[in-house]
XYZ file of N, CA, C and O in Angstrom:
828
model
N -104.380 -127.774 -29.211
C -104.737 -126.500 -29.828
C -104.747 -125.397 -28.766
O -105.268 -125.598 -27.661
N -104.199 -124.251 -29.105
C -104.130 -123.154 -28.150
C -105.507 -122.542 -27.913
O -106.357 -122.506 -28.801
N -105.692 -122.035 -26.684
C -106.972 -121.429 -26.328
C -107.269 -120.213 -27.197
O -108.431 -119.951 -27.548
N -106.255 -119.509 -27.596
C -106.459 -118.327 -28.439
C -107.073 -118.719 -29.783
O -107.876 -117.973 -30.354
N -106.701 -119.894 -30.296
C -107.271 -120.366 -31.560
C -108.741 -120.703 -31.384
O -109.575 -120.373 -32.234
N -109.074 -121.357 -30.279
C -110.471 -121.690 -29.999
C -111.301 -120.421 -29.863
O -112.420 -120.323 -30.381
N -110.765 -119.424 -29.168
C -111.471 -118.154 -29.020
C -111.685 -117.488 -30.376
O -112.741 -116.882 -30.625
N -110.704 -117.600 -31.265
C -110.840 -117.034 -32.607
C -111.962 -117.741 -33.373
O -112.740 -117.115 -34.092
N -112.057 -119.057 -33.212
C -113.123 -119.814 -33.871
C -114.492 -119.405 -33.337
O -115.462 -119.314 -34.092
N -114.584 -119.157 -32.053
C -115.844 -118.705 -31.458
C -116.260 -117.366 -32.059
O -117.445 -117.146 -32.369
N -115.307 -116.466 -32.203
C -115.608 -115.150 -32.778
C -116.053 -115.283 -34.231
O -116.963 -114.592 -34.689
N -115.420 -116.193 -34.946
C -115.680 -116.344 -36.373
C -117.007 -117.041 -36.649
O -117.789 -116.614 -37.504
N -117.288 -118.095 -35.907
C -118.449 -118.931 -36.207
C -119.657 -118.663 -35.310
O -120.783 -118.995 -35.695
N -119.449 -118.120 -34.135
C -120.584 -117.879 -33.250
C -121.346 -119.156 -32.962
O -120.764 -120.156 -32.536
N -122.662 -119.147 -33.218
C -123.498 -120.329 -32.975
C -123.348 -121.391 -34.060
O -124.073 -122.388 -34.045
N -122.424 -121.208 -34.960
C -122.131 -122.238 -35.960
C -120.923 -123.081 -35.564
O -120.386 -123.828 -36.383
N -120.512 -122.980 -34.304
C -119.354 -123.735 -33.819
C -119.779 -124.829 -32.850
O -120.562 -124.595 -31.932
N -119.266 -126.038 -33.088
C -119.358 -127.120 -32.111
C -117.927 -127.547 -31.817
O -117.358 -128.429 -32.461
N -117.326 -126.853 -30.864
C -115.952 -127.096 -30.468
C -115.883 -127.817 -29.135
O -116.872 -128.394 -28.675
N -114.734 -127.792 -28.476
C -114.562 -128.526 -27.215
C -115.499 -128.075 -26.105
O -115.956 -128.903 -25.303
N -115.816 -126.794 -26.037
C -116.751 -126.316 -25.018
C -118.187 -126.666 -25.387
O -118.974 -127.102 -24.532
N -118.527 -126.503 -26.645
C -119.901 -126.707 -27.085
C -120.318 -128.172 -27.079
O -121.504 -128.484 -26.957
N -119.369 -129.081 -27.222
C -119.715 -130.502 -27.298
C -119.806 -131.162 -25.921
O -120.311 -132.280 -25.790
N -119.363 -130.467 -24.882
C -119.361 -131.064 -23.538
C -120.734 -131.537 -23.070
O -120.852 -132.630 -22.493
N -121.813 -130.751 -23.266
C -123.121 -131.241 -22.812
C -123.520 -132.571 -23.437
O -124.189 -133.384 -22.790
N -123.115 -132.800 -24.683
C -123.389 -134.087 -25.323
C -122.516 -135.180 -24.734
O -122.997 -136.260 -24.367
N -121.227 -134.914 -24.631
C -120.298 -135.936 -24.166
C -120.604 -136.379 -22.745
O -120.392 -137.553 -22.392
N -121.095 -135.488 -21.915
C -121.433 -135.854 -20.542
C -122.537 -136.907 -20.489
O -122.667 -137.614 -19.498
N -123.289 -137.030 -21.558
C -124.391 -137.991 -21.603
C -123.991 -139.340 -22.185
O -124.762 -140.298 -22.096
N -122.824 -139.407 -22.813
C -122.439 -140.680 -23.435
C -121.140 -141.249 -22.888
O -120.822 -142.413 -23.148
N -120.392 -140.486 -22.123
C -119.137 -141.017 -21.586
C -118.391 -139.976 -20.792
O -118.702 -138.787 -20.864
N -117.454 -140.423 -20.016
C -116.653 -139.529 -19.188
C -115.185 -139.779 -19.481
O -114.729 -140.925 -19.500
N -114.446 -138.715 -19.707
C -113.022 -138.878 -19.965
C -112.445 -137.662 -20.648
O -113.177 -136.791 -21.133
N -111.138 -137.598 -20.678
C -110.455 -136.507 -21.350
C -110.648 -136.628 -22.863
O -110.740 -137.723 -23.412
N -110.710 -135.483 -23.524
C -110.814 -135.489 -24.978
C -109.576 -134.837 -25.564
O -109.019 -133.902 -24.995
N -109.156 -135.389 -26.691
C -108.010 -134.834 -27.408
C -108.528 -133.911 -28.499
O -109.244 -134.344 -29.405
N -108.197 -132.640 -28.398
C -108.681 -131.661 -29.371
C -107.808 -131.728 -30.624
O -106.598 -131.507 -30.553
N -108.399 -132.057 -31.757
C -107.589 -132.151 -32.984
C -107.121 -130.785 -33.458
O -107.772 -129.766 -33.215
N -105.984 -130.787 -34.136
C -105.508 -129.550 -34.745
C -106.388 -129.199 -35.940
O -107.002 -130.068 -36.566
N -106.461 -127.927 -36.250
C -107.272 -127.488 -37.377
C -106.754 -128.077 -38.685
O -105.550 -128.041 -38.956
N -107.662 -128.608 -39.480
C -107.290 -129.126 -40.795
C -107.821 -128.233 -41.912
O -107.922 -128.649 -43.065
N -108.196 -126.997 -41.558
C -108.581 -125.975 -42.521
C -107.748 -124.728 -42.254
O -107.368 -124.456 -41.113
N -107.516 -123.967 -43.299
C -106.841 -122.687 -43.109
C -107.853 -121.662 -42.609
O -109.071 -121.818 -42.789
N -107.361 -120.605 -42.000
C -108.255 -119.549 -41.538
C -108.980 -118.891 -42.704
O -110.127 -118.450 -42.580
N -108.335 -118.852 -43.855
C -108.973 -118.274 -45.038
C -110.188 -119.108 -45.456
O -111.243 -118.568 -45.793
N -110.049 -120.434 -45.415
C -111.176 -121.317 -45.721
C -112.300 -121.128 -44.714
O -113.482 -121.046 -45.079
N -111.930 -121.071 -43.444
C -112.938 -120.940 -42.402
C -113.702 -119.630 -42.524
O -114.918 -119.593 -42.322
N -113.020 -118.565 -42.843
C -113.695 -117.280 -43.029
C -114.685 -117.356 -44.194
O -115.760 -116.749 -44.159
N -114.353 -118.128 -45.202
C -115.203 -118.257 -46.378
C -116.500 -119.003 -46.064
O -117.562 -118.693 -46.621
N -116.437 -119.976 -45.144
C -117.576 -120.842 -44.894
C -118.314 -120.556 -43.585
O -119.331 -121.176 -43.288
N -117.837 -119.604 -42.806
C -118.365 -119.390 -41.451
C -119.842 -119.006 -41.434
O -120.549 -119.290 -40.467
N -120.334 -118.374 -42.478
C -121.721 -117.914 -42.481
C -122.711 -119.050 -42.676
O -123.766 -119.085 -42.019
N -122.414 -119.994 -43.549
C -123.378 -121.024 -43.939
C -123.069 -122.420 -43.415
O -123.910 -123.312 -43.540
N -121.896 -122.595 -42.833
C -121.483 -123.930 -42.404
C -121.252 -123.992 -40.898
O -120.886 -123.002 -40.263
N -121.476 -125.164 -40.350
C -121.093 -125.464 -38.978
C -119.664 -125.984 -38.980
O -119.287 -126.777 -39.851
N -118.871 -125.537 -38.020
C -117.544 -126.102 -37.823
C -117.650 -127.054 -36.645
O -117.947 -126.642 -35.521
N -117.438 -128.329 -36.910
C -117.704 -129.380 -35.932
C -116.419 -130.111 -35.585
O -115.709 -130.599 -36.473
N -116.117 -130.201 -34.294
C -114.971 -130.971 -33.832
C -115.373 -132.444 -33.721
O -116.207 -132.824 -32.902
N -114.787 -133.266 -34.572
C -115.093 -134.685 -34.550
C -114.242 -135.440 -33.545
O -113.045 -135.192 -33.415
N -114.885 -136.358 -32.831
C -114.193 -137.202 -31.855
C -114.567 -138.655 -32.107
O -115.752 -138.989 -32.136
N -113.591 -139.541 -32.272
C -113.916 -140.949 -32.493
C -114.410 -141.654 -31.238
O -115.155 -142.638 -31.318
N -114.012 -141.167 -30.053
C -114.414 -141.821 -28.804
C -114.308 -140.835 -27.659
O -113.666 -139.793 -27.768
N -114.944 -141.182 -26.548
C -114.823 -140.406 -25.320
C -114.836 -141.382 -24.147
O -115.691 -142.257 -24.056
N -113.829 -141.254 -23.301
C -113.726 -142.155 -22.159
C -113.618 -143.610 -22.556
O -114.101 -144.500 -21.847
N -113.022 -143.870 -23.712
C -112.877 -145.251 -24.185
C -114.107 -145.791 -24.890
O -114.085 -146.917 -25.391
N -115.182 -145.017 -24.940
C -116.410 -145.460 -25.606
C -116.475 -144.837 -26.998
O -116.358 -143.625 -27.142
N -116.666 -145.643 -28.046
C -116.725 -145.089 -29.396
C -117.938 -144.195 -29.579
O -119.017 -144.464 -29.028
N -117.771 -143.120 -30.330
C -118.892 -142.246 -30.657
C -119.463 -142.727 -31.988
O -118.883 -142.497 -33.046
N -120.578 -143.415 -31.915
C -121.224 -143.997 -33.089
C -122.732 -143.785 -32.992
O -123.252 -143.371 -31.948
N -123.435 -144.094 -34.063
C -124.895 -144.042 -34.009
C -125.411 -145.030 -32.972
O -126.368 -144.746 -32.247
N -124.769 -146.171 -32.860
C -125.205 -147.160 -31.873
C -125.113 -146.600 -30.454
O -126.052 -146.737 -29.656
N -123.968 -145.978 -30.109
C -123.813 -145.465 -28.747
C -124.727 -144.261 -28.507
O -125.238 -144.088 -27.388
N -124.963 -143.445 -29.515
C -125.900 -142.332 -29.368
C -127.314 -142.851 -29.145
O -128.057 -142.334 -28.301
N -127.686 -143.870 -29.859
C -129.024 -144.465 -29.694
C -129.163 -145.075 -28.306
O -130.217 -144.951 -27.666
N -128.123 -145.741 -27.831
C -128.166 -146.316 -26.485
C -128.304 -145.218 -25.429
O -128.979 -145.411 -24.412
N -127.678 -144.078 -25.681
C -127.715 -142.988 -24.713
C -129.066 -142.276 -24.692
O -129.541 -141.871 -23.623
N -129.708 -142.124 -25.858
C -130.897 -141.285 -25.940
C -132.190 -142.034 -26.189
O -133.270 -141.444 -26.069
N -132.100 -143.319 -26.510
C -133.308 -144.114 -26.642
C -134.143 -143.775 -27.853
O -133.736 -143.013 -28.742
N -135.363 -144.334 -27.870
C -136.236 -144.206 -29.039
C -137.663 -143.818 -28.659
O -138.581 -143.977 -29.469
N -137.868 -143.300 -27.451
C -139.215 -142.969 -26.997
C -139.290 -141.519 -26.528
O -138.817 -141.189 -25.442
N -139.898 -140.645 -27.332
C -139.990 -139.240 -26.930
C -140.868 -139.015 -25.708
O -140.798 -137.959 -25.070
N -141.704 -139.995 -25.364
C -142.524 -139.879 -24.156
C -141.690 -140.077 -22.896
O -142.108 -139.693 -21.798
N -140.514 -140.678 -23.054
C -139.606 -140.883 -21.920
C -138.656 -139.707 -21.796
O -138.489 -139.118 -20.729
N -138.001 -139.338 -22.898
C -137.096 -138.185 -22.902
C -136.789 -137.773 -24.332
O -136.861 -138.583 -25.257
N -136.474 -136.504 -24.481
C -136.021 -135.967 -25.762
C -134.755 -135.163 -25.535
O -134.568 -134.596 -24.460
N -133.888 -135.155 -26.557
C -134.022 -135.731 -27.890
C -133.829 -137.247 -27.864
O -133.239 -137.797 -26.929
N -134.310 -137.888 -28.903
C -134.173 -139.338 -29.025
C -134.122 -139.689 -30.501
O -134.228 -138.823 -31.370
N -133.965 -140.971 -30.763
C -134.029 -141.471 -32.133
C -135.458 -141.898 -32.444
O -136.224 -142.258 -31.550
N -135.817 -141.833 -33.713
C -137.109 -142.363 -34.147
C -137.086 -143.880 -33.968
O -136.089 -144.542 -34.247
N -138.192 -144.420 -33.493
C -138.246 -145.833 -33.105
C -138.336 -146.758 -34.309
O -139.406 -147.013 -34.856
N -137.196 -147.268 -34.705
C -137.095 -148.271 -35.762
C -135.800 -149.039 -35.543
O -134.862 -148.524 -34.942
N -135.774 -150.281 -36.031
C -134.584 -151.094 -35.743
C -134.000 -151.778 -36.974
O -133.117 -152.630 -36.845
N -134.425 -151.392 -38.163
C -133.958 -152.077 -39.361
C -132.446 -151.994 -39.534
O -131.827 -152.869 -40.153
N -131.818 -150.958 -38.980
C -130.396 -150.715 -39.222
C -129.476 -151.267 -38.136
O -128.261 -151.075 -38.194
N -130.024 -151.967 -37.165
C -129.209 -152.383 -36.018
C -128.103 -153.383 -36.381
O -127.151 -153.550 -35.623
N -128.217 -154.035 -37.520
C -127.162 -154.975 -37.951
C -126.378 -154.437 -39.156
O -125.611 -155.181 -39.782
N -126.547 -153.158 -39.452
C -125.825 -152.546 -40.563
C -124.483 -151.992 -40.072
O -124.375 -151.469 -38.959
N -123.473 -152.096 -40.916
C -122.125 -151.673 -40.523
C -122.025 -150.173 -40.238
O -121.253 -149.752 -39.379
N -122.810 -149.360 -40.952
C -122.599 -147.915 -40.845
C -122.918 -147.357 -39.457
O -122.433 -146.287 -39.097
N -123.728 -148.064 -38.650
C -124.066 -147.502 -37.342
C -122.917 -147.657 -36.339
O -122.983 -147.091 -35.242
N -121.888 -148.384 -36.707
C -120.707 -148.503 -35.848
C -119.524 -147.699 -36.388
O -118.419 -147.796 -35.863
N -119.783 -146.909 -37.416
C -118.738 -146.053 -37.965
C -118.452 -144.902 -37.011
O -119.370 -144.284 -36.467
N -117.182 -144.610 -36.789
C -116.783 -143.522 -35.906
C -116.336 -142.310 -36.715
O -115.911 -142.426 -37.864
N -116.429 -141.152 -36.074
C -115.869 -139.948 -36.656
C -114.345 -140.018 -36.615
O -113.774 -140.737 -35.799
N -113.713 -139.266 -37.473
C -112.273 -139.099 -37.385
C -111.968 -138.007 -36.373
O -112.810 -137.165 -36.054
N -110.744 -138.038 -35.856
C -110.299 -136.977 -34.953
C -109.852 -135.807 -35.816
O -108.672 -135.659 -36.145
N -110.811 -134.983 -36.211
C -110.554 -133.862 -37.106
C -111.731 -132.898 -37.013
O -112.734 -133.166 -36.343
N -111.601 -131.767 -37.692
C -112.682 -130.799 -37.772
C -113.425 -130.985 -39.087
O -112.828 -131.345 -40.108
N -114.732 -130.752 -39.058
C -115.575 -130.895 -40.233
C -116.315 -129.588 -40.495
O -116.771 -128.919 -39.558
N -116.463 -129.248 -41.757
C -117.349 -128.164 -42.169
C -118.600 -128.804 -42.750
O -118.550 -129.515 -43.753
N -119.724 -128.576 -42.090
C -120.994 -129.209 -42.458
C -122.045 -128.120 -42.673
O -122.310 -127.317 -41.769
N -122.619 -128.090 -43.850
C -123.595 -127.040 -44.155
C -124.758 -127.107 -43.173
O -125.299 -128.185 -42.905
N -125.157 -125.948 -42.658
C -126.186 -125.895 -41.616
C -127.592 -126.078 -42.180
O -128.418 -126.785 -41.597
N -127.885 -125.441 -43.297
C -129.204 -125.533 -43.915
C -129.101 -126.349 -45.199
O -128.075 -126.349 -45.871
N -130.188 -127.025 -45.529
C -130.176 -127.781 -46.786
C -130.088 -126.816 -47.957
O -130.542 -125.666 -47.878
N -129.505 -127.269 -49.051
C -129.424 -126.470 -50.275
C -130.786 -126.539 -50.964
O -131.264 -127.627 -51.319
N -131.433 -125.398 -51.133
C -132.797 -125.380 -51.668
C -132.881 -126.039 -53.045
O -133.852 -126.730 -53.346
N -131.853 -125.849 -53.854
C -131.877 -126.412 -55.206
C -131.760 -127.929 -55.208
O -131.982 -128.569 -56.240
N -131.429 -128.511 -54.057
C -131.248 -129.971 -53.989
C -132.525 -130.695 -53.590
O -132.567 -131.931 -53.591
N -133.577 -129.965 -53.265
C -134.817 -130.600 -52.813
C -135.435 -131.447 -53.921
O -135.518 -131.019 -55.082
N -135.855 -132.669 -53.552
C -136.543 -133.584 -54.466
C -135.696 -133.966 -55.675
O -136.224 -134.309 -56.728
N -134.374 -133.917 -55.507
C -133.458 -134.347 -56.568
C -132.819 -135.667 -56.119
O -132.385 -135.789 -54.971
N -132.765 -136.629 -57.019
C -132.208 -137.936 -56.676
C -130.742 -137.801 -56.264
O -129.997 -136.992 -56.837
N -130.307 -138.606 -55.281
C -128.931 -138.465 -54.794
C -127.874 -138.723 -55.854
O -126.812 -138.101 -55.833
N -128.140 -139.623 -56.793
C -127.171 -139.897 -57.851
C -126.906 -138.652 -58.695
O -125.774 -138.390 -59.094
N -127.962 -137.895 -58.947
C -127.797 -136.660 -59.721
C -127.014 -135.630 -58.917
O -126.143 -134.937 -59.459
N -127.297 -135.532 -57.623
C -126.575 -134.586 -56.782
C -125.092 -134.945 -56.701
O -124.228 -134.065 -56.748
N -124.791 -136.230 -56.604
C -123.397 -136.651 -56.557
C -122.699 -136.343 -57.879
O -121.519 -135.975 -57.892
N -123.415 -136.471 -58.977
C -122.843 -136.122 -60.283
C -122.563 -134.637 -60.383
O -121.714 -134.206 -61.167
N -123.284 -133.848 -59.571
C -123.078 -132.398 -59.531
C -122.070 -132.005 -58.456
O -121.973 -130.845 -58.081
N -121.334 -132.993 -57.944
C -120.250 -132.784 -56.975
C -120.712 -132.419 -55.568
O -119.984 -131.780 -54.809
N -121.924 -132.818 -55.195
C -122.318 -132.713 -53.795
C -121.532 -133.761 -53.008
O -121.462 -134.929 -53.412
N -120.954 -133.362 -51.902
C -120.237 -134.291 -51.028
C -121.114 -134.555 -49.810
O -121.273 -133.679 -48.951
N -121.695 -135.753 -49.735
C -122.604 -136.073 -48.645
C -121.825 -136.371 -47.358
O -120.772 -137.018 -47.392
N -122.333 -135.961 -46.211
C -121.699 -136.280 -44.929
C -122.037 -137.699 -44.483
O -123.024 -138.288 -44.937
N -121.224 -138.239 -43.592
C -121.522 -139.540 -42.995
C -122.709 -139.399 -42.048
O -122.925 -138.340 -41.439
N -123.469 -140.474 -41.895
C -124.634 -140.449 -41.011
C -124.228 -140.138 -39.574
O -124.938 -139.414 -38.865
N -123.080 -140.653 -39.124
C -122.649 -140.392 -37.755
C -122.326 -138.915 -37.569
O -122.593 -138.338 -36.512
N -121.779 -138.257 -38.581
C -121.498 -136.829 -38.460
C -122.798 -136.044 -38.285
O -122.884 -135.132 -37.457
N -123.818 -136.398 -39.057
C -125.105 -135.713 -38.940
C -125.742 -135.957 -37.579
O -126.246 -135.019 -36.942
N -125.731 -137.204 -37.116
C -126.343 -137.523 -35.827
C -125.603 -136.839 -34.679
O -126.217 -136.233 -33.798
N -124.294 -136.939 -34.681
C -123.455 -136.309 -33.651
C -123.681 -134.798 -33.625
O -123.856 -134.197 -32.553
N -123.722 -134.191 -34.800
C -123.925 -132.747 -34.884
C -125.313 -132.363 -34.412
O -125.493 -131.374 -33.687
N -126.318 -133.136 -34.797
C -127.693 -132.853 -34.391
C -127.827 -132.839 -32.868
O -128.367 -131.884 -32.290
N -127.353 -133.879 -32.207
C -127.504 -133.966 -30.753
C -126.626 -132.943 -30.038
O -127.049 -132.337 -29.045
N -125.408 -132.746 -30.527
C -124.530 -131.751 -29.901
C -125.139 -130.359 -30.001
O -125.111 -129.581 -29.041
N -125.708 -130.036 -31.166
C -126.290 -128.705 -31.364
C -127.527 -128.522 -30.486
O -127.754 -127.441 -29.929
N -128.316 -129.553 -30.361
C -129.518 -129.499 -29.512
C -129.140 -129.140 -28.080
O -129.717 -128.241 -27.478
N -128.160 -129.871 -27.527
C -127.801 -129.669 -26.122
C -127.071 -128.350 -25.895
O -127.213 -127.744 -24.835
N -126.303 -127.897 -26.868
C -125.541 -126.668 -26.684
C -126.392 -125.429 -26.914
O -126.350 -124.475 -26.119
N -127.175 -125.436 -27.982
C -127.885 -124.219 -28.390
C -129.402 -124.314 -28.255
O -130.111 -123.344 -28.542
N -129.910 -125.481 -27.840
C -131.347 -125.689 -27.684
C -132.091 -125.392 -28.980
O -133.161 -124.784 -28.980
N -131.494 -125.810 -30.090
C -132.119 -125.669 -31.397
C -132.021 -126.988 -32.151
O -131.122 -127.789 -31.912
N -132.982 -127.203 -33.064
C -133.060 -128.461 -33.794
C -132.622 -128.257 -35.240
O -133.236 -127.474 -35.974
N -131.587 -128.950 -35.635
C -131.140 -128.916 -37.024
C -132.025 -129.829 -37.878
O -132.477 -130.874 -37.414
N -132.262 -129.429 -39.115
C -132.998 -130.257 -40.087
C -134.295 -130.803 -39.471
O -134.623 -131.978 -39.622
N -135.032 -129.917 -38.812
C -136.194 -130.316 -38.018
C -137.261 -130.991 -38.870
O -137.898 -131.947 -38.439
N -137.467 -130.486 -40.094
C -138.467 -131.057 -40.993
C -137.846 -131.608 -42.270
O -138.571 -131.931 -43.220
N -136.533 -131.707 -42.329
C -135.846 -132.119 -43.556
C -135.008 -133.376 -43.349
O -134.427 -133.582 -42.280
N -134.941 -134.178 -44.397
C -133.988 -135.280 -44.457
C -132.742 -134.808 -45.203
O -132.844 -133.984 -46.122
N -131.587 -135.358 -44.845
C -130.354 -135.056 -45.573
C -129.699 -136.363 -46.024
O -129.655 -137.340 -45.270
N -129.228 -136.363 -47.254
C -128.560 -137.542 -47.806
C -127.213 -137.764 -47.116
O -126.523 -136.806 -46.772
N -126.819 -139.019 -46.976
C -125.545 -139.361 -46.336
C -124.653 -140.150 -47.289
O -125.120 -140.710 -48.290
N -123.389 -140.214 -46.954
C -122.433 -140.954 -47.777
C -122.545 -142.457 -47.557
O -122.050 -143.236 -48.374
N -123.205 -142.870 -46.494
C -123.308 -144.290 -46.152
C -124.363 -145.001 -47.008
O -125.332 -144.389 -47.472
N -124.169 -146.295 -47.154
C -125.172 -147.165 -47.761
C -125.341 -148.396 -46.880
O -124.478 -148.713 -46.063
N -126.471 -149.092 -47.056
C -126.676 -150.329 -46.313
C -126.042 -151.493 -47.064
O -125.342 -151.296 -48.069
N -126.286 -152.713 -46.606
C -125.621 -153.873 -47.215
C -126.100 -154.149 -48.632
O -125.442 -154.872 -49.384
N -127.241 -153.567 -49.019
C -127.734 -153.707 -50.382
C -127.280 -152.570 -51.288
O -127.601 -152.563 -52.477
N -126.571 -151.605 -50.703
C -126.137 -150.450 -51.485
C -127.156 -149.335 -51.528
O -126.996 -148.381 -52.300
N -128.210 -149.429 -50.710
C -129.220 -148.382 -50.677
C -128.716 -147.191 -49.865
O -128.131 -147.353 -48.788
N -128.984 -145.994 -50.363
C -128.470 -144.759 -49.775
C -129.162 -144.434 -48.448
O -130.374 -144.529 -48.327
N -128.358 -144.051 -47.449
C -128.891 -143.665 -46.145
C -129.220 -142.177 -46.139
O -128.491 -141.363 -46.702
N -130.325 -141.831 -45.502
C -130.655 -140.433 -45.255
C -131.180 -140.290 -43.830
O -131.779 -141.219 -43.282
N -130.921 -139.143 -43.224
C -131.227 -138.969 -41.803
C -131.844 -137.587 -41.568
O -131.853 -136.729 -42.439
N -132.333 -137.394 -40.350
C -132.845 -136.097 -39.952
C -134.325 -136.112 -39.654
O -134.848 -137.034 -39.048
N -135.012 -135.062 -40.092
C -136.464 -134.872 -39.920
C -136.931 -135.342 -38.546
O -137.633 -136.343 -38.417
N -136.569 -134.579 -37.532
C -136.913 -134.956 -36.166
C -138.417 -134.905 -35.922
O -138.964 -135.724 -35.187
N -139.095 -133.959 -36.546
C -140.524 -133.755 -36.277
C -141.339 -133.942 -37.539
O -141.000 -133.410 -38.604
N -142.424 -134.703 -37.423
C -143.345 -134.907 -38.538
C -144.359 -133.768 -38.538
O -145.191 -133.656 -37.633
N -144.284 -132.909 -39.546
C -145.146 -131.726 -39.594
C -146.623 -132.106 -39.631
O -147.488 -131.335 -39.201
N -146.948 -133.305 -40.112
C -148.343 -133.753 -40.161
C -148.814 -134.351 -38.839
O -149.996 -134.650 -38.676
N -147.881 -134.566 -37.920
C -148.255 -135.086 -36.618
C -148.636 -136.549 -36.595
O -149.245 -137.027 -35.619
N -148.290 -137.287 -37.634
C -148.635 -138.719 -37.692
C -147.623 -139.546 -36.910
O -147.995 -140.429 -36.127
N -146.331 -139.265 -37.112
C -145.279 -140.028 -36.452
C -144.758 -139.294 -35.219
O -144.798 -138.070 -35.141
N -144.249 -140.056 -34.271
C -143.664 -139.468 -33.077
C -142.348 -138.769 -33.413
O -141.730 -139.047 -34.439
N -141.925 -137.889 -32.527
C -140.642 -137.218 -32.700
C -139.497 -138.214 -32.616
O -139.585 -139.252 -31.947
N -138.394 -137.881 -33.266
C -137.195 -138.706 -33.185
C -136.287 -138.454 -34.371
O -136.762 -138.187 -35.488
N -134.987 -138.526 -34.122
C -134.003 -138.379 -35.201
C -134.080 -139.628 -36.071
O -133.860 -140.751 -35.606
N -134.407 -139.438 -37.338
C -134.687 -140.560 -38.232
C -133.442 -141.054 -38.948
O -132.575 -140.267 -39.319
N -133.385 -142.359 -39.142
C -132.351 -143.000 -39.952
C -133.073 -143.905 -40.941
O -133.685 -144.906 -40.552
N -133.046 -143.549 -42.213
C -133.770 -144.291 -43.238
C -132.838 -144.681 -44.379
O -131.696 -144.237 -44.447
N -133.368 -145.512 -45.277
C -132.634 -145.877 -46.489
C -133.539 -145.682 -47.687
O -134.748 -145.942 -47.628
N -132.954 -145.223 -48.777
C -133.696 -144.971 -50.010
C -133.579 -146.207 -50.883
O -132.507 -146.502 -51.415
N -134.667 -146.938 -51.001
C -134.633 -148.218 -51.702
C -134.485 -148.015 -53.206
O -135.300 -147.337 -53.841
N -133.433 -148.592 -53.748
C -133.201 -148.527 -55.186
C -134.020 -149.607 -55.892
O -134.294 -150.670 -55.324
N -134.420 -149.318 -57.132
C -135.167 -150.309 -57.899
C -134.258 -151.473 -58.281
O -133.168 -151.281 -58.811
N -134.731 -152.680 -57.988
C -134.009 -153.891 -58.361
C -134.983 -154.879 -58.986
O -136.194 -154.629 -59.038
N -134.483 -156.011 -59.444
C -135.297 -156.987 -60.144
C -136.441 -157.523 -59.282
O -137.457 -157.982 -59.816
N -136.294 -157.468 -57.971
C -137.343 -158.025 -57.109
C -138.541 -157.076 -56.963
O -139.535 -157.429 -56.335
N -138.449 -155.866 -57.540
C -139.595 -154.955 -57.528
C -140.339 -155.103 -58.834
O -139.785 -154.881 -59.918
N -141.598 -155.464 -58.745
C -142.391 -155.707 -59.947
C -143.862 -155.451 -59.632
O -144.199 -154.977 -58.543
N -144.732 -155.741 -60.554
C -146.133 -155.432 -60.385
C -146.999 -156.628 -60.753
O -146.607 -157.492 -61.532
N -148.188 -156.671 -60.170
C -149.265 -157.551 -60.632
C -150.396 -156.634 -61.059
O -150.423 -155.456 -60.729
N -151.324 -157.189 -61.807
C -152.450 -156.366 -62.267
C -153.750 -156.896 -61.693
O -153.842 -158.061 -61.275
N -154.716 -156.021 -61.655
C -156.065 -156.409 -61.227
C -157.054 -155.877 -62.257
O -156.856 -154.791 -62.821
N -158.095 -156.651 -62.506
C -159.098 -156.252 -63.513
C -160.503 -156.377 -62.908
O -160.740 -157.128 -62.002
């Protein structure tokens, strides 16, 4: 990609851009090597339409031969905010799930920066029926850490966002909410699953 195109993207998106320059602080922490800048897969007309509310994110499947996945991000940043931040929230239920080894494609992504207010407290199945396109968990994690290091700001600081991934039971993944506003849980980028009702959920009574 020509430098003039990158400069145009900077002018258009400002702090909503995570391009080759903006992602370097993140990549320096997870691997060393040349990166291949993907060609734009959006028209300039599309980008102008979404520049105000969306982040334009350059996706990279690997750096220096190391895959960019939730697993490698977790290995790089750990799970203890008392040691260093940013980090992941300390939980390990997903360590054997396939989605944490999913890589980004070598392409550009448009990812909404703020949650849609009308989507709060709405079940993901209903949102999908309304044509919401959920991002992959790796895209959210990669964007969160890249944005932190580049702009020193926290995306989805108190919010969870639904993801396109599911666990081996088909339960929907959701991520985000770095800080617990009630101060009960430690800081950390969260990776959770929304448990669907199945036959094994039932009740007993007490009298």
